[in-house]
XYZ file of C-alpha atoms in Angstrom:
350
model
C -49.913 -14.910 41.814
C -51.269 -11.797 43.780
C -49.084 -8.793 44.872
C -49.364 -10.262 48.588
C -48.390 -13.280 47.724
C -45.199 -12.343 45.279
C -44.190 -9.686 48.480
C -44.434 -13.043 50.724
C -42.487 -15.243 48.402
C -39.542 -12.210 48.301
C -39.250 -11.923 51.906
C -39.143 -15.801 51.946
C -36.697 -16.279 49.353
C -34.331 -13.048 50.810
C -34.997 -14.841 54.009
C -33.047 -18.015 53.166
C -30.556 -16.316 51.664
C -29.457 -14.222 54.516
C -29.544 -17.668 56.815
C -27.667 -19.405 54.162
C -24.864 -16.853 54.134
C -25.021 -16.368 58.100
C -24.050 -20.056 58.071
C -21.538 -19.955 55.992
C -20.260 -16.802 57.603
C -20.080 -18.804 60.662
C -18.438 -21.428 59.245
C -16.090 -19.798 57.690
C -14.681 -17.518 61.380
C -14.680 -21.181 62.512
C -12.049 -22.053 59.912
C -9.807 -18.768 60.694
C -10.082 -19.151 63.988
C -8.641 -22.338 63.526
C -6.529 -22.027 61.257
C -5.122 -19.063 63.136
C -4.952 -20.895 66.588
C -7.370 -18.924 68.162
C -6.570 -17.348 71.301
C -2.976 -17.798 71.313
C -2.749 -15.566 68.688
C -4.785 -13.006 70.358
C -7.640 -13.329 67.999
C -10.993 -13.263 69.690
C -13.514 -15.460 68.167
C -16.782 -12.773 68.581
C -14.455 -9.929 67.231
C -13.110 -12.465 64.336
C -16.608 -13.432 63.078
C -18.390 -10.317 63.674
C -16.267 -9.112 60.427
C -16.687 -12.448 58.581
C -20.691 -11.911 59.088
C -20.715 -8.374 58.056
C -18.632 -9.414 54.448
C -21.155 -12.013 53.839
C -24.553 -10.184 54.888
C -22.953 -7.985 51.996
C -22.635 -10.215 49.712
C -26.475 -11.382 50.780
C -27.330 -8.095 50.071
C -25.760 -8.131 46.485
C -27.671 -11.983 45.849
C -30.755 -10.809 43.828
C -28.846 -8.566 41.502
C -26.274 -11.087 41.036
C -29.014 -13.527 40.116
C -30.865 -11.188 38.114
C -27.486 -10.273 36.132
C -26.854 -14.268 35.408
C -30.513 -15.284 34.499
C -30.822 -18.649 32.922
C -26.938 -17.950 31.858
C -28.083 -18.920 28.138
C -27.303 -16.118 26.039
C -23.778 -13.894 25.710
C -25.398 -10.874 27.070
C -25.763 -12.027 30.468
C -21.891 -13.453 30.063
C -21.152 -9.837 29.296
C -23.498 -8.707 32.135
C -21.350 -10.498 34.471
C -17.851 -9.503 33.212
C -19.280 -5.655 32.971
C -20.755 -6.513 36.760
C -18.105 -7.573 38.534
C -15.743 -4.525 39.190
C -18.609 -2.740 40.102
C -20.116 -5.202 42.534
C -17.076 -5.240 43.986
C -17.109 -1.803 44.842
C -20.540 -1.795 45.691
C -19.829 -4.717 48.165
C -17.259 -2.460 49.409
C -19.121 0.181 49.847
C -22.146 -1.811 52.198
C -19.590 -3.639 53.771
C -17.589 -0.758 55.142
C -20.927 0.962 55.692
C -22.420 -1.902 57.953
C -19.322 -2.045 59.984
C -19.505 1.535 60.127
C -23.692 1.408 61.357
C -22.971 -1.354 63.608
C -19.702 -0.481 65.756
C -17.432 -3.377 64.584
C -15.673 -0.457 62.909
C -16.777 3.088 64.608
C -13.928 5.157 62.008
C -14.873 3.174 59.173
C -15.463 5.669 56.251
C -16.539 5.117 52.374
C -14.263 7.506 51.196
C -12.250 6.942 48.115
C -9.083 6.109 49.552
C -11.038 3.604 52.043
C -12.974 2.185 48.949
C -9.310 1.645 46.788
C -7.563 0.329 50.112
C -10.836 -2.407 50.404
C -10.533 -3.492 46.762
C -6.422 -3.777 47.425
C -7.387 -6.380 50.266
C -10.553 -8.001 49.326
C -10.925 -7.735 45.300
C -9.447 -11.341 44.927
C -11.879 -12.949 47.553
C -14.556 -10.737 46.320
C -14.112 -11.882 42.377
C -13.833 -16.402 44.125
C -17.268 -15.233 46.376
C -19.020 -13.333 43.080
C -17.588 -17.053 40.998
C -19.312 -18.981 43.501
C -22.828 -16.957 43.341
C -22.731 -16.833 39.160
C -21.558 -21.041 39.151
C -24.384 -21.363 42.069
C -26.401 -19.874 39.999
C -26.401 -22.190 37.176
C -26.289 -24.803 38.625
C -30.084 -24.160 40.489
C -31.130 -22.937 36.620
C -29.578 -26.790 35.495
C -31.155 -28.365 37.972
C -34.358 -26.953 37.252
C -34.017 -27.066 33.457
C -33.756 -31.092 34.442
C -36.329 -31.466 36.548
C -38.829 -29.458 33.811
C -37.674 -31.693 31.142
C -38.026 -34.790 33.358
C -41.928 -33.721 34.264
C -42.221 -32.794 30.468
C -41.570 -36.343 29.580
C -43.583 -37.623 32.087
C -46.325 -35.581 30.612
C -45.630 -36.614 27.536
C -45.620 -40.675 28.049
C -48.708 -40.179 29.946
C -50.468 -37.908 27.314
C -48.992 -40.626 24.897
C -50.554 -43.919 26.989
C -53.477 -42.074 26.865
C -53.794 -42.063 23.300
C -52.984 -45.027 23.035
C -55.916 -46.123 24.738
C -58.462 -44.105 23.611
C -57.322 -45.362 19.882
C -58.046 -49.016 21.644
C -61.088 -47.528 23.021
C -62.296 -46.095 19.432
C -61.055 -49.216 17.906
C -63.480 -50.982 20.146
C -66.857 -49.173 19.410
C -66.849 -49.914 15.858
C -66.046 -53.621 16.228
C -69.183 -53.556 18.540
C -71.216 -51.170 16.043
C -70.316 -53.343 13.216
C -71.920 -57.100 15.569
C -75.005 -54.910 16.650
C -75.879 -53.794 13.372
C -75.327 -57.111 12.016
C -78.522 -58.019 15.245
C -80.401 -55.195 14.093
C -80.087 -56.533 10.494
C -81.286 -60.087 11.281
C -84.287 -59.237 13.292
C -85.437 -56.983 10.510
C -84.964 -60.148 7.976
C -86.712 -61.730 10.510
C -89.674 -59.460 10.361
C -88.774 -58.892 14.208
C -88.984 -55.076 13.818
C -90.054 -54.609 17.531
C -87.293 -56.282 18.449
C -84.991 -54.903 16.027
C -86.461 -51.160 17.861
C -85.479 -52.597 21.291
C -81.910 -53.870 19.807
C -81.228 -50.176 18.789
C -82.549 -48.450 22.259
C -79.832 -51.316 23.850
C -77.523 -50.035 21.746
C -77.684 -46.150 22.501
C -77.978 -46.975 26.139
C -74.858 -49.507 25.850
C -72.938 -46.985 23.879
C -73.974 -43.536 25.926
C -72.654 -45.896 28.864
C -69.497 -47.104 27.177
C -68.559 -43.623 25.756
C -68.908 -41.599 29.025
C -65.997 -43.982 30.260
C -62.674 -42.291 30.001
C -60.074 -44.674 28.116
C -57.729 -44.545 30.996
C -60.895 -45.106 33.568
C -60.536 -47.740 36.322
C -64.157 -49.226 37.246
C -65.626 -51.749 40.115
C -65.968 -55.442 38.479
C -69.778 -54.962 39.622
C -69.568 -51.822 37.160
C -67.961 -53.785 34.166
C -71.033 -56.706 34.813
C -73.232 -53.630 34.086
C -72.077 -52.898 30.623
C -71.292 -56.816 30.067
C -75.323 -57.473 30.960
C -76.292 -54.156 28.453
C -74.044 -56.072 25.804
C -75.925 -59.692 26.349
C -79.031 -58.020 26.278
C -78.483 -56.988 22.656
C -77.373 -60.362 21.381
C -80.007 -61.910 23.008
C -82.441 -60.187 20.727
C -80.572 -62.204 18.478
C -79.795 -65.695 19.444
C -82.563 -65.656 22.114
C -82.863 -66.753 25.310
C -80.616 -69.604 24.886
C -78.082 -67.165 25.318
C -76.990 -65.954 28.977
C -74.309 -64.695 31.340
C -74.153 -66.619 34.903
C -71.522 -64.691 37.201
C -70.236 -65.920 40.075
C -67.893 -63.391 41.684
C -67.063 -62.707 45.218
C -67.415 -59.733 47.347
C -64.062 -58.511 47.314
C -63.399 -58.980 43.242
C -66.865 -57.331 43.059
C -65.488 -54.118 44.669
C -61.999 -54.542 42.483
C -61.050 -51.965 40.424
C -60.528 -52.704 36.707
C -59.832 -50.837 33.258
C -63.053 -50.450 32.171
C -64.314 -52.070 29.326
C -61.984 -55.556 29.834
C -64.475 -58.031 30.202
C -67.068 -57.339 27.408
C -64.724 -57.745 24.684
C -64.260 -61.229 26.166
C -67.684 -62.036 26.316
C -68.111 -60.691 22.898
C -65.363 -63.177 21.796
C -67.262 -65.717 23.336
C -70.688 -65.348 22.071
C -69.112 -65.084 18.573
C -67.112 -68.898 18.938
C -69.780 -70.852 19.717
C -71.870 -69.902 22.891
C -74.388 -67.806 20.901
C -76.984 -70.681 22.195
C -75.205 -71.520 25.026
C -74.078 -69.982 29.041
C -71.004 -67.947 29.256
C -69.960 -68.302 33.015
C -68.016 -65.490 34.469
C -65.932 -65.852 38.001
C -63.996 -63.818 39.535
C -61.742 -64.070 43.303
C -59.027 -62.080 45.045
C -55.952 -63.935 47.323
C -52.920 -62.326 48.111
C -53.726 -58.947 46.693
C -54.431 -60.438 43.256
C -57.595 -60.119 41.458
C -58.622 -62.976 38.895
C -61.505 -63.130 36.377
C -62.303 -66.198 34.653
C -64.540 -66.333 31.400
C -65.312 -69.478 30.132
C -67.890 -70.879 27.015
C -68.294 -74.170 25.522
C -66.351 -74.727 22.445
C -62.625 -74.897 21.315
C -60.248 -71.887 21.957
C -59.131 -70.387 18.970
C -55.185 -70.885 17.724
C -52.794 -68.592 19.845
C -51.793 -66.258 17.051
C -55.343 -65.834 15.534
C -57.395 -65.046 18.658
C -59.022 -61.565 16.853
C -59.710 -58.900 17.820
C -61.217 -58.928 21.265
C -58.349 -60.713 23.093
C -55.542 -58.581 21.141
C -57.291 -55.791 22.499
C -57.826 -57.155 26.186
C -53.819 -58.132 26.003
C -53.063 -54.603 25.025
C -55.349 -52.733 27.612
C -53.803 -55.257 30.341
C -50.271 -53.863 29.138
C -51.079 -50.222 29.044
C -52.166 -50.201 32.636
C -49.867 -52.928 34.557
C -47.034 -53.615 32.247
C -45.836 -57.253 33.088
C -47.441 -57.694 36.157
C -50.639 -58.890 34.752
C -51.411 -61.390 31.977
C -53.847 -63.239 29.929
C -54.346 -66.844 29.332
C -56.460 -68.984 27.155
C -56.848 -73.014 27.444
C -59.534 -75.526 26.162
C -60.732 -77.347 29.605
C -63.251 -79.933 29.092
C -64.703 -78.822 25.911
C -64.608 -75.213 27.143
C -62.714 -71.844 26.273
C -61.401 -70.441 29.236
C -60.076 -66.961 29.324
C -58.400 -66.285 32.306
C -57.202 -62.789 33.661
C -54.737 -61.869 36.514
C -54.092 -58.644 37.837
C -52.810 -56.458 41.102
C -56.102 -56.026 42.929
C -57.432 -52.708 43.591
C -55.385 -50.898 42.188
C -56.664 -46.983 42.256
């Protein structure tokens, strides 16, 4: 922060402390005046508060060495500060108040002299001591309050840093599990004798991985994105299985503009190739209604037993979780001699 700034923030703050203790200056020759029954007494309001004001602009006055005295009210040296303080910032709050009712005419003879300054603390030492209470418990409280609200934004920090790494372990779990399938491509072209193709299977690879690993963990993509990377991923395997092997999509506008945790559907198309479609279509769909967003991917062949679905869905169930909680899920059926995965999640979500 600048000198000009810091200067700006002190007039501010010295500001609001001056109209906080006008107010309750003025509330406070409201409650006399009351409690005194105003005129009948002969007590003028104008005259009545015009005193009031003057104590407290005194006391406004005293504020930032009263704060700086207390500071965060932790250690017994600022309790002794205060203790040490108070007789003396009672006489200095004597001393400005008789002064400012000397500058301003409220009281013309006013005088600081000695006898003036002992006659003050006679009158006002016992109000002054409740008003200097109020600052120092004031005081702490603002320094609890903000001790609170640091620890409550530290926490926050802290889940979130923690959620993070939560997902890039997911993430990091991920890319090997791929590594480990490619290689195993790469490996049976070369068998094969296919060593062009086993060439092209590795320059898929870097370009699948250089996309997948400039993702963040905690990233939120377009489906049409995530069909990128899924399509990078088929082209791999289909070095493998050949052309047998393909992805038909049928998504609509508005779930192609969705936004998604990236790197949700491959691991699902992965999972399919790998139970029986490697020679077969994978169909992907995908719709939005009510502000829900739905992806569908389905492959001929029997879903695996809930409990022993591998990797790929255990991680798609745990990615869903780290980003929605509860209000998204994962479902897998057998529908006409087909594995359908089905996803459901808020749509759009930024």
């Amino acid at each position: 922060m600048s000198l000009a700034e810091k200067s700006a923030q002190r007039i501010r703050n010295g500001t609001i402390v001056l109209l906080l203790w006008t107010l309750f200056g003025l509330i406070s020759s409201g409650h006399f005046f009351v409690r005194e029954d105003g005129p009948n007494t002969g007590a003028f309001f104008g005259d009545l508060a015009s005193h009031i004001l003057l104590f407290y602009w005194a006391w406004a006055a005293l504020t930032p060495i009263v704060v700086r005295i207390v500071g965060q009210g932790r250690a017994w040296r600022e309790w002794r500060g205060i203790v040490v303080a108070a007789p003396v910032l009672v006489l200095l709050h004597g001393m400005l108040y008789l002064g400012l009712e000397r500058l301003t005419g409220v009281e013309p003879h006013a005088s600081i002299s000695p006898s003036e300054l002992l006659n003050y603390v006679m009158r006002h030492a016992g109000g002054d001591v409740a008003t200097l209470g109020v600052l120092v418990g004031s005081r702490l409280l603002f320094v609890a309050v903000r001790r609170a609200r640091e620890r409550e934004v530290a926490a926050a920090e802290l889940q979130t840093r923690l959620a993070r790494a939560d997902l890039e372990l997911l993430r990091w779990q991920l890319h090997p599990h791929f590594l480990f399938n490619a290689l195993n491509t790469v490996s049976t072209l070369i068998l094969r004798g296919a060593n062009a193709d086993a060439e092209d299977a590795i320059a898929r690879m870097s370009r699948y991985l250089r996309t997948a690993l400039d993702q963040r963990a905690d990233t939120l993509v377009t489906v049409e994105e995530e069909l990128v990377v899924v399509r990078q991923y088929v082209a791999i395997e289909m070095l493998r299985f050949g052309e047998g092997l393909d992805v038909t999509t049928t998504v609509n506008d508005d779930a192609l503009a969705a936004r998604i945790p990236s790197l949700l559907l491959q691991p699902l198309v992965e999972n399919a190739i790998h139970h029986g479609s490697a020679r077969g279509v994978i169909f992907v769909s995908g719709s939005t209604a009510g502000g829900r967003l739905q992806l569908r991917v389905a492959n001929p062949g029997d879903a695996p037993v809930i409990g022993n679905e591998g990797f790929g869905l255990g991680y798609v169930r745990q990615r869903l979780r780290h980003f929605y909680g509860d209000d998204a899920s994962l479902s897998l059926a057998s529908v006409s001699g087909e594995t359908v995965v089905t996803l459901e999640m808020p749509c759009g979500v930024a």
